[in-house]
PDB file of C-alpha atoms in Angstrom:
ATOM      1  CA  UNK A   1       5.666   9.534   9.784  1.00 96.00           C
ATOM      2  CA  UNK A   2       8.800   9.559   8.423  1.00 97.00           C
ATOM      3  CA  UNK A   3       9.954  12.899   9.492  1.00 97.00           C
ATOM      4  CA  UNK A   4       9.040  11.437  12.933  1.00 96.00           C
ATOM      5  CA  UNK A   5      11.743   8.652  12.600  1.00 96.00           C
ATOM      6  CA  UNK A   6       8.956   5.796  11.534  1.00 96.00           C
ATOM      7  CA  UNK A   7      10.868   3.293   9.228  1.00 96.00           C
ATOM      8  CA  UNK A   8       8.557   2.964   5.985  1.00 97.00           C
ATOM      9  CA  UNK A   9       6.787   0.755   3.484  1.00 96.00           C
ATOM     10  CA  UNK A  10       5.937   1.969   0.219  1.00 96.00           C
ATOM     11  CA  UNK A  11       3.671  -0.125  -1.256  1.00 95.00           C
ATOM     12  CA  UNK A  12       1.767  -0.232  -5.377  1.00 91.00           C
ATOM     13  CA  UNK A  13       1.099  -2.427  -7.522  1.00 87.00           C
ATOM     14  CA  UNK A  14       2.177  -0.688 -10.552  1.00 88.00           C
ATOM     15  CA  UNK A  15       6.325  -1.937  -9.660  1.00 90.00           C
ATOM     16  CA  UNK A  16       7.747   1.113 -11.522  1.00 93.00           C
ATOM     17  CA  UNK A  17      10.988   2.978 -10.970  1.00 95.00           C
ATOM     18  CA  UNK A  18       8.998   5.938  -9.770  1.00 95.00           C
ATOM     19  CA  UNK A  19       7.656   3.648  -7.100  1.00 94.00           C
ATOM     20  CA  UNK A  20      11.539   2.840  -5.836  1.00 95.00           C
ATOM     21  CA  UNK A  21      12.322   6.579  -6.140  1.00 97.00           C
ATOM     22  CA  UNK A  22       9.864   7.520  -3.855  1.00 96.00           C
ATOM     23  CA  UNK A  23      10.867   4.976  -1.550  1.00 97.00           C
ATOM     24  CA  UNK A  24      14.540   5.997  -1.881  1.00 97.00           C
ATOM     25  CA  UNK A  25      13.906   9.860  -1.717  1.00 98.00           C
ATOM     26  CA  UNK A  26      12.056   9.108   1.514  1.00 98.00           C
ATOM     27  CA  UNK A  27      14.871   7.347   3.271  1.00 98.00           C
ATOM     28  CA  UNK A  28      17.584   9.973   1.914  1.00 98.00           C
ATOM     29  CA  UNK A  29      15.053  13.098   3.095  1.00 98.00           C
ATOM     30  CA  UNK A  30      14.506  11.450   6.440  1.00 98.00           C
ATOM     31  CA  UNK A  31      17.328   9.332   7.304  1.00 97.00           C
ATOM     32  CA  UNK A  32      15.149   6.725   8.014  1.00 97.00           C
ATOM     33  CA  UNK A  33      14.721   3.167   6.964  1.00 96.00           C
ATOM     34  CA  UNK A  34      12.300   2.441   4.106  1.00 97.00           C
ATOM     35  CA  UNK A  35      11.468  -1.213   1.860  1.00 97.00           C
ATOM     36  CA  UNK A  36       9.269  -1.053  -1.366  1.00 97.00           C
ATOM     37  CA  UNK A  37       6.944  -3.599  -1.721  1.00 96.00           C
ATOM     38  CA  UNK A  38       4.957  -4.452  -4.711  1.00 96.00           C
ATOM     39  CA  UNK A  39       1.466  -6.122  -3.507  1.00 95.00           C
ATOM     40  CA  UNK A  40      -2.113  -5.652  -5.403  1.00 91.00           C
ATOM     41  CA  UNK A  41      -4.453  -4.555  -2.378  1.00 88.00           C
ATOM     42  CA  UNK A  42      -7.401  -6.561  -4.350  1.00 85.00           C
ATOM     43  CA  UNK A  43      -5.767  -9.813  -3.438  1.00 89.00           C
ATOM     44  CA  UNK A  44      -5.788 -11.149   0.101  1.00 91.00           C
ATOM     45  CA  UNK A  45      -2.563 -13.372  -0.369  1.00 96.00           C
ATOM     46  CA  UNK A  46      -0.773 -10.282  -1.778  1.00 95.00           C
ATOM     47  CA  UNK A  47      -1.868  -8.020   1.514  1.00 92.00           C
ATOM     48  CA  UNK A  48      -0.660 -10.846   4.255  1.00 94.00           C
ATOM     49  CA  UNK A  49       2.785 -11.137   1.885  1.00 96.00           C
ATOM     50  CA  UNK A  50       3.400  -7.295   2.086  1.00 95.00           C
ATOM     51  CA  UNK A  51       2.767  -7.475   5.827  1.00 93.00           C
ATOM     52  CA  UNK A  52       4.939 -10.521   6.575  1.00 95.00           C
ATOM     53  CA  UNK A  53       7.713  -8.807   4.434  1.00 96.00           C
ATOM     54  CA  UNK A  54       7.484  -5.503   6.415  1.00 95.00           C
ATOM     55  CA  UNK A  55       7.530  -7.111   9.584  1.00 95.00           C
ATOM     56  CA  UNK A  56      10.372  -9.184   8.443  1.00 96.00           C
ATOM     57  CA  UNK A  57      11.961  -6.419   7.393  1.00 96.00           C
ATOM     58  CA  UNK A  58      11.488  -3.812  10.563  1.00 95.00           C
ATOM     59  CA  UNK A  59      11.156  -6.722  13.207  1.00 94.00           C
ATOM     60  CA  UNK A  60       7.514  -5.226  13.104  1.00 90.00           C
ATOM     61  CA  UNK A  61       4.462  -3.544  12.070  1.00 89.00           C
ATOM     62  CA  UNK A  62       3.477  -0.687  14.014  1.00 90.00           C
ATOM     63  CA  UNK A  63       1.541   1.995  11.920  1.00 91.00           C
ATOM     64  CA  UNK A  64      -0.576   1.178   8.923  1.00 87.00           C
ATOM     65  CA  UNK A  65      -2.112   3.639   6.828  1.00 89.00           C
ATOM     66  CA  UNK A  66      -4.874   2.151   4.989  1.00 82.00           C
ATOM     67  CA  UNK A  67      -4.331   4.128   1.370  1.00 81.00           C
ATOM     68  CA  UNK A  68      -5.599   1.935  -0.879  1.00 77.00           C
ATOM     69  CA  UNK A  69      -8.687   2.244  -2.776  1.00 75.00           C
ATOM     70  CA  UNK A  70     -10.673   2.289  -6.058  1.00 78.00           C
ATOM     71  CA  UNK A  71     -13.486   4.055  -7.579  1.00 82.00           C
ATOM     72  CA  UNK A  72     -17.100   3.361  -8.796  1.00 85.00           C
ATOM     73  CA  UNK A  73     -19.708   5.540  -8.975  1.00 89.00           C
ATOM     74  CA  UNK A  74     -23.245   4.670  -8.393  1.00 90.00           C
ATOM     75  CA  UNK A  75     -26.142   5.054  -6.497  1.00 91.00           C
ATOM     76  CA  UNK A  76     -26.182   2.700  -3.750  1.00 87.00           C
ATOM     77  CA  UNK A  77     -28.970   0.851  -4.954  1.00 89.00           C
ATOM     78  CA  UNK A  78     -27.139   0.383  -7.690  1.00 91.00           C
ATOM     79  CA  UNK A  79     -23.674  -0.559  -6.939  1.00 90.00           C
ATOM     80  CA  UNK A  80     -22.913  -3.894  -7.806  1.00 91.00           C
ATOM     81  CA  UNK A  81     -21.943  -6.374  -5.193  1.00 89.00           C
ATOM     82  CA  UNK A  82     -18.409  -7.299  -7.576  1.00 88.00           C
ATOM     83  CA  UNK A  83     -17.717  -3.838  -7.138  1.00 85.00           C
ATOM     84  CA  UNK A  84     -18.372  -3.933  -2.978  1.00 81.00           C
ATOM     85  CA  UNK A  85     -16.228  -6.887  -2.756  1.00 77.00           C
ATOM     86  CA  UNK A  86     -13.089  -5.349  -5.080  1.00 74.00           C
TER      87      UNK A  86
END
């Protein structure tokens, strides 16, 4: 997206200075506009705060790649339901 000219959001929840590097290295490779935002996808509050930030920062939000994710493995039967709704 970025080599495409999309301004970009990096987003973790880990806050580290690889996180910022990334996000810097994208901007420099591009020449494009990026924001790092720290926001655990497990917490509702902390997804409609990275969205508000991005579209305060860019004016708006345009693209979202849905990236985020964890792992449990089970058979379905099995699964259990705190795990469904993490």
């Amino acid at each position: 997206l970025a080599a495409d000219g999309c301004n970009i959001v990096v987003n973790s929840f880990s806050d580290t200075a690889d996180d910022q590097a990334v996000t810097d290295a994208i901007a420099k490779h591009h020449g494009v506009k990026t924001v790092y935002i720290k926001a655990d996808m497990s917490k509702p509050a902390e997804c409609r705060a990275l969205v508000a930030k991005a579209a305060e920062s860019f004016g708006s939000v345009d693209i979202l790649v849905n990236n985020a994710g964890i792992q449990h493995v089970a058979p379905v039967e099995e699964f259990p339901i705190e795990k469904w709704d993490a």
